[in-house]
Short mmCIF file of C-alpha atoms in Angstrom, two decimals:
data_model
loop_
_atom_site.label_atom_id
_atom_site.label_comp_id
_atom_site.label_asym_id
_atom_site.label_seq_id
_atom_site.Cartn_x
_atom_site.Cartn_y
_atom_site.Cartn_z
CA UNK A 1 -18.85 -8.82 -33.32
CA UNK A 2 -17.54 -12.24 -35.03
CA UNK A 3 -16.59 -15.48 -34.22
CA UNK A 4 -13.42 -14.95 -36.02
CA UNK A 5 -13.09 -11.85 -33.91
CA UNK A 6 -13.74 -13.18 -30.28
CA UNK A 7 -11.29 -13.26 -28.08
CA UNK A 8 -10.82 -14.88 -24.65
CA UNK A 9 -10.19 -14.62 -20.47
CA UNK A 10 -6.56 -15.88 -21.76
CA UNK A 11 -5.59 -13.55 -24.64
CA UNK A 12 -6.58 -11.14 -21.65
CA UNK A 13 -5.03 -12.94 -19.48
CA UNK A 14 -1.83 -13.37 -22.48
CA UNK A 15 -1.69 -9.05 -22.67
CA UNK A 16 -1.39 -8.35 -18.90
CA UNK A 17 1.20 -10.33 -18.79
CA UNK A 18 3.14 -8.07 -21.06
CA UNK A 19 1.87 -5.16 -20.11
CA UNK A 20 3.06 -6.16 -16.42
CA UNK A 21 6.42 -6.97 -17.71
CA UNK A 22 7.21 -4.60 -19.79
CA UNK A 23 8.86 -6.24 -22.95
CA UNK A 24 8.50 -9.64 -24.93
CA UNK A 25 11.41 -11.79 -23.49
CA UNK A 26 10.41 -11.31 -19.91
CA UNK A 27 6.92 -12.43 -20.62
CA UNK A 28 7.60 -15.23 -22.12
CA UNK A 29 9.69 -15.76 -19.14
CA UNK A 30 6.95 -15.17 -17.13
CA UNK A 31 4.71 -17.11 -18.90
CA UNK A 32 7.21 -20.04 -19.66
CA UNK A 33 7.03 -20.10 -23.55
CA UNK A 34 9.64 -18.32 -26.62
CA UNK A 35 10.18 -14.83 -27.50
CA UNK A 36 8.43 -16.14 -30.55
CA UNK A 37 5.66 -17.16 -29.39
CA UNK A 38 5.05 -15.08 -27.07
CA UNK A 39 6.08 -12.45 -30.95
CA UNK A 40 3.22 -15.48 -32.82
CA UNK A 41 0.24 -15.17 -30.28
CA UNK A 42 0.18 -11.46 -29.95
CA UNK A 43 0.70 -11.42 -33.96
CA UNK A 44 -2.38 -14.11 -34.70
CA UNK A 45 -4.71 -12.06 -32.40
CA UNK A 46 -3.97 -9.15 -33.78
CA UNK A 47 -5.19 -10.49 -36.68
CA UNK A 48 -8.19 -11.81 -35.41
CA UNK A 49 -9.07 -7.97 -33.84
CA UNK A 50 -8.23 -6.56 -36.76
CA UNK A 51 -6.57 -3.94 -35.23
CA UNK A 52 -3.08 -3.02 -33.91
CA UNK A 53 -3.23 -4.17 -30.27
CA UNK A 54 1.45 -3.25 -29.46
CA UNK A 55 3.43 -0.67 -31.06
CA UNK A 56 6.61 -3.20 -31.31
CA UNK A 57 9.19 -0.36 -33.18
CA UNK A 58 9.47 1.68 -29.71
CA UNK A 59 12.66 0.93 -27.60
CA UNK A 60 9.81 -0.13 -24.98
CA UNK A 61 6.70 -1.38 -25.81
CA UNK A 62 4.10 0.87 -26.71
CA UNK A 63 0.28 0.08 -26.33
CA UNK A 64 -2.22 1.33 -28.26
CA UNK A 65 -5.26 3.19 -27.53
CA UNK A 66 -6.88 -0.17 -28.70
CA UNK A 67 -5.01 -2.27 -26.94
CA UNK A 68 -4.66 0.14 -23.88
CA UNK A 69 -8.78 0.08 -23.85
CA UNK A 70 -8.59 -4.02 -23.74
CA UNK A 71 -5.83 -4.33 -21.15
CA UNK A 72 -7.60 -1.23 -18.95
CA UNK A 73 -11.63 -3.23 -18.75
CA UNK A 74 -9.64 -5.88 -19.04
CA UNK A 75 -8.38 -6.25 -15.33
CA UNK A 76 -12.38 -6.33 -14.62
CA UNK A 77 -13.42 -8.49 -16.47
CA UNK A 78 -11.05 -10.86 -15.54
CA UNK A 79 -10.84 -10.39 -12.10
CA UNK A 80 -14.87 -10.67 -12.23
CA UNK A 81 -14.45 -14.44 -14.65
CA UNK A 82 -12.32 -15.49 -11.28
CA UNK A 83 -14.56 -14.62 -8.51
CA UNK A 84 -17.20 -16.56 -10.59
CA UNK A 85 -15.49 -19.46 -10.42
CA UNK A 86 -14.30 -19.04 -6.99
CA UNK A 87 -17.51 -18.94 -5.62
CA UNK A 88 -18.72 -22.70 -8.10
CA UNK A 89 -15.16 -23.91 -5.80
CA UNK A 90 -16.71 -22.52 -2.75
CA UNK A 91 -19.51 -24.09 -2.92
CA UNK A 92 -18.18 -27.50 -2.57
CA UNK A 93 -14.53 -26.83 -1.06
CA UNK A 94 -14.80 -23.94 1.65
CA UNK A 95 -12.00 -20.50 0.57
CA UNK A 96 -9.86 -21.08 -1.67
CA UNK A 97 -7.68 -19.57 -3.33
CA UNK A 98 -4.08 -17.43 -2.72
CA UNK A 99 -4.18 -13.77 -1.79
CA UNK A 100 -1.08 -11.87 -2.24
CA UNK A 101 -0.70 -8.35 0.41
CA UNK A 102 1.78 -5.87 0.42
CA UNK A 103 2.44 -3.10 3.50
CA UNK A 104 5.02 -1.28 5.10
CA UNK A 105 7.74 -2.88 6.93
CA UNK A 106 7.05 -1.56 10.56
CA UNK A 107 3.13 -1.71 10.35
CA UNK A 108 3.35 -4.75 8.85
CA UNK A 109 5.51 -6.08 11.56
CA UNK A 110 4.36 -4.81 14.27
CA UNK A 111 0.14 -5.44 13.70
CA UNK A 112 0.20 -6.98 10.10
CA UNK A 113 1.94 -10.19 10.31
CA UNK A 114 -0.56 -11.43 13.53
CA UNK A 115 -3.73 -11.17 11.99
CA UNK A 116 -2.32 -12.35 8.70
CA UNK A 117 -0.89 -15.61 9.86
CA UNK A 118 -3.97 -15.66 11.92
CA UNK A 119 -6.20 -15.54 8.54
CA UNK A 120 -4.28 -18.18 6.86
CA UNK A 121 -5.06 -20.53 10.43
CA UNK A 122 -8.56 -19.78 10.04
CA UNK A 123 -8.67 -21.36 6.21
CA UNK A 124 -6.67 -23.44 5.28
CA UNK A 125 -7.25 -23.37 1.41
CA UNK A 126 -5.95 -20.31 1.39
CA UNK A 127 -2.00 -19.78 0.94
CA UNK A 128 -1.61 -16.45 1.71
CA UNK A 129 2.04 -14.18 1.18
CA UNK A 130 2.83 -11.40 2.86
CA UNK A 131 5.33 -8.55 1.06
CA UNK A 132 6.22 -6.43 2.83
CA UNK A 133 8.36 -2.68 1.25
CA UNK A 134 9.57 0.58 2.17
CA UNK A 135 6.75 2.29 0.07
CA UNK A 136 4.14 -0.64 -1.64
CA UNK A 137 2.29 2.28 -3.08
CA UNK A 138 5.44 2.90 -5.75
CA UNK A 139 4.77 -0.12 -9.01
CA UNK A 140 3.28 -3.60 -8.86
CA UNK A 141 -0.02 -2.42 -7.75
CA UNK A 142 -1.88 -5.11 -10.42
CA UNK A 143 0.48 -8.10 -8.55
CA UNK A 144 -1.55 -7.62 -5.17
CA UNK A 145 -4.73 -8.47 -3.46
CA UNK A 146 -4.23 -5.79 -0.91
CA UNK A 147 -2.14 -2.29 0.06
CA UNK A 148 -2.23 -1.76 3.16
CA UNK A 149 -1.38 2.20 2.86
CA UNK A 150 -0.68 4.70 5.96
CA UNK A 151 -1.57 8.42 5.09
CA UNK A 152 -2.76 10.47 2.56
CA UNK A 153 -2.84 8.43 -0.85
CA UNK A 154 -2.76 10.01 -4.13
CA UNK A 155 -4.60 9.76 -7.49
CA UNK A 156 -5.32 6.34 -7.98
CA UNK A 157 -7.61 4.04 -9.50
CA UNK A 158 -7.59 1.88 -6.67
CA UNK A 159 -10.90 1.30 -3.58
CA UNK A 160 -9.57 2.97 -0.18
CA UNK A 161 -11.03 0.70 2.54
CA UNK A 162 -10.79 2.90 6.28
CA UNK A 163 -8.71 -0.18 8.40
CA UNK A 164 -7.67 2.31 11.68
CA UNK A 165 -7.34 6.36 12.45
CA UNK A 166 -3.64 7.27 12.51
CA UNK A 167 -3.24 10.79 14.10
CA UNK A 168 1.37 12.34 13.70
CA UNK A 169 2.22 13.27 16.88
CA UNK A 170 6.00 15.14 17.75
CA UNK A 171 7.73 13.63 20.51
CA UNK A 172 10.93 13.87 22.75
CA UNK A 173 12.58 12.63 24.69
CA UNK A 174 12.37 14.12 28.75
CA UNK A 175 15.71 14.68 28.91
CA UNK A 176 15.32 16.53 24.90
CA UNK A 177 12.97 18.60 26.54
CA UNK A 178 14.90 18.91 29.82
CA UNK A 179 17.52 20.34 27.61
CA UNK A 180 16.22 22.20 25.25
CA UNK A 181 13.15 23.65 27.25
CA UNK A 182 8.77 22.60 26.01
CA UNK A 183 8.19 24.21 22.75
CA UNK A 184 5.25 26.38 23.09
CA UNK A 185 4.40 27.49 19.20
CA UNK A 186 5.51 24.65 16.29
CA UNK A 187 8.06 28.18 14.96
CA UNK A 188 9.96 26.55 18.87
CA UNK A 189 11.06 23.85 17.03
CA UNK A 190 13.78 26.23 15.21
CA UNK A 191 15.58 25.43 17.77
CA UNK A 192 15.79 21.96 18.58
CA UNK A 193 17.74 19.55 17.07
CA UNK A 194 14.75 17.70 14.35
CA UNK A 195 15.70 13.57 12.98
CA UNK A 196 13.01 13.10 9.63
CA UNK A 197 12.06 10.05 7.91
CA UNK A 198 11.83 9.47 4.81
CA UNK A 199 9.40 8.58 3.14
CA UNK A 200 6.51 8.66 -0.20
CA UNK A 201 8.44 11.18 -1.22
CA UNK A 202 7.34 13.65 0.51
CA UNK A 203 9.83 17.05 1.97
CA UNK A 204 11.22 15.63 4.73
CA UNK A 205 12.19 18.55 6.41
CA UNK A 206 8.37 20.95 6.07
CA UNK A 207 6.30 19.57 9.22
CA UNK A 208 2.92 21.01 8.46
CA UNK A 209 0.79 22.04 11.72
CA UNK A 210 -2.45 22.90 12.42
CA UNK A 211 -5.19 25.17 15.44
CA UNK A 212 -8.44 26.28 14.68
CA UNK A 213 -7.95 27.72 11.43
CA UNK A 214 -4.62 28.53 11.20
CA UNK A 215 -2.41 27.06 9.59
CA UNK A 216 1.65 26.74 10.06
CA UNK A 217 4.59 25.35 7.53
CA UNK A 218 7.67 24.69 9.66
CA UNK A 219 11.08 23.41 8.24
CA UNK A 220 13.02 22.26 11.18
CA UNK A 221 16.55 21.59 10.97
CA UNK A 222 17.95 17.87 10.80
CA UNK A 223 20.79 15.99 10.63
CA UNK A 224 19.94 12.98 11.66
CA UNK A 225 17.51 11.58 9.30
CA UNK A 226 16.49 7.48 8.11
CA UNK A 227 14.48 6.01 5.57
CA UNK A 228 13.62 3.80 8.63
CA UNK A 229 11.16 4.36 11.30
CA UNK A 230 12.07 2.43 14.09
CA UNK A 231 15.02 3.45 13.60
CA UNK A 232 13.44 7.42 13.94
CA UNK A 233 11.89 5.77 16.24
CA UNK A 234 15.14 4.48 18.79
CA UNK A 235 16.68 8.19 17.88
CA UNK A 236 14.68 9.81 20.00
CA UNK A 237 14.03 7.76 22.99
CA UNK A 238 17.75 8.42 23.39
CA UNK A 239 17.21 11.45 23.07
CA UNK A 240 19.32 12.82 19.94
CA UNK A 241 16.11 14.83 18.63
CA UNK A 242 12.51 15.39 17.88
CA UNK A 243 10.45 13.50 15.69
CA UNK A 244 7.33 13.36 14.30
CA UNK A 245 5.81 9.65 14.09
CA UNK A 246 2.25 8.24 13.59
CA UNK A 247 0.79 7.35 16.67
CA UNK A 248 0.93 3.73 16.13
CA UNK A 249 4.28 4.04 16.43
CA UNK A 250 5.28 5.88 19.53
CA UNK A 251 2.07 5.09 21.57
CA UNK A 252 4.19 2.73 24.03
CA UNK A 253 6.03 4.51 23.85
CA UNK A 254 4.11 7.60 25.06
CA UNK A 255 2.93 5.46 28.05
CA UNK A 256 5.98 4.25 29.37
CA UNK A 257 7.37 7.30 29.09
CA UNK A 258 10.12 7.76 27.21
CA UNK A 259 8.81 9.71 24.81
CA UNK A 260 6.80 13.19 25.73
CA UNK A 261 4.06 14.37 23.08
CA UNK A 262 4.76 18.01 22.87
CA UNK A 263 2.42 20.87 21.17
CA UNK A 264 -0.76 18.33 21.80
CA UNK A 265 -2.87 22.06 21.17
CA UNK A 266 -1.41 21.24 17.81
CA UNK A 267 -2.90 19.16 15.35
CA UNK A 268 -0.77 17.31 12.11
CA UNK A 269 -2.21 16.21 9.28
CA UNK A 270 -3.66 12.49 10.12
CA UNK A 271 -2.43 9.17 8.69
CA UNK A 272 -5.00 6.92 8.68
CA UNK A 273 -4.03 3.45 8.16
CA UNK A 274 -6.33 2.39 4.65
CA UNK A 275 -6.19 -0.91 2.38
CA UNK A 276 -6.79 -1.02 -1.26
CA UNK A 277 -8.03 -3.20 -3.35
CA UNK A 278 -8.95 -3.35 -6.88
CA UNK A 279 -12.38 -3.23 -8.77
CA UNK A 280 -15.06 -3.75 -5.39
CA UNK A 281 -17.75 -5.66 -7.61
CA UNK A 282 -14.55 -8.45 -9.36
CA UNK A 283 -13.49 -8.68 -5.66
CA UNK A 284 -13.09 -12.31 -4.81
CA UNK A 285 -14.26 -14.27 -1.58
CA UNK A 286 -11.04 -14.68 -0.02
CA UNK A 287 -10.09 -11.37 -0.34
CA UNK A 288 -13.54 -10.11 0.69
CA UNK A 289 -13.21 -12.06 3.86
CA UNK A 290 -9.97 -11.05 4.81
CA UNK A 291 -10.90 -7.95 4.31
CA UNK A 292 -13.55 -8.39 6.76
CA UNK A 293 -11.14 -9.80 9.13
CA UNK A 294 -9.11 -7.21 9.63
CA UNK A 295 -10.67 -4.40 9.85
CA UNK A 296 -12.70 -7.07 12.48
CA UNK A 297 -9.19 -6.72 14.62
CA UNK A 298 -8.39 -2.52 14.71
CA UNK A 299 -11.92 -2.29 15.62
CA UNK A 300 -13.74 -0.99 17.51
CA UNK A 301 -10.77 1.10 18.71
CA UNK A 302 -6.87 0.11 17.55
CA UNK A 303 -4.16 -1.80 19.71
CA UNK A 304 -2.70 1.55 19.59
CA UNK A 305 -5.85 3.31 21.69
CA UNK A 306 -6.92 0.15 23.37
#
């Protein structure tokens, strides 16, 4: 590549901002520039590279093959460059910079918030933001350094790190079991009221069970549901129905006896707690240290199994 065709990390960050915000006007607001300045800078970059990077004629910006490749590879290069700069700063000042974390509401409030606060206390030069959302993986993953996810993972270019094992249990209150009887097989759930949790765009009323080589899919009857796990759990404790919930959420109720586990001989799909990061090789030191800190708080046993 000749000198006139060269680009630097600022050019890549500029393109990534356009991709993230979707329009030149939105990117201009985020960068603190005028739309005309953004358009002019994009034209100059394309002239230097002698190639079209973004198609502006469509209603929505479309990156060319070259523009998409530059963004895809550029993310890794920028991350490695930032990591190098941070390592240099670390030599003088210790752990510094910003750390952005995304996690589900219930798990984030109960288990992750204390870990994040303790990590920041031990590393006062790191500014940490914890964002809680219903679906952490729905859009905007590039805005976060760490995304905590529970359950199965779809295909993704993110790197998964196991944080803690987590099973799912079918549970009900003692009062509900006394009223309807204890189910002996998953099919028996069809005669009991069930409460469903709407999350991760899954089929909430289709529950999966296995025992040995036997696999069963049961469509449970449900007139009550929510997208909030804490609400679903409280309804179950009140005797309103059977739930299928993560072990981390119902462990305390099982110990207290406000809920009882049903069908213990049958397994349901595991929903391990994992943390997702970007390119493993280019992780900043603060992100690597936080991952180690996070994993140490859930080992050798997570709090719901302690």
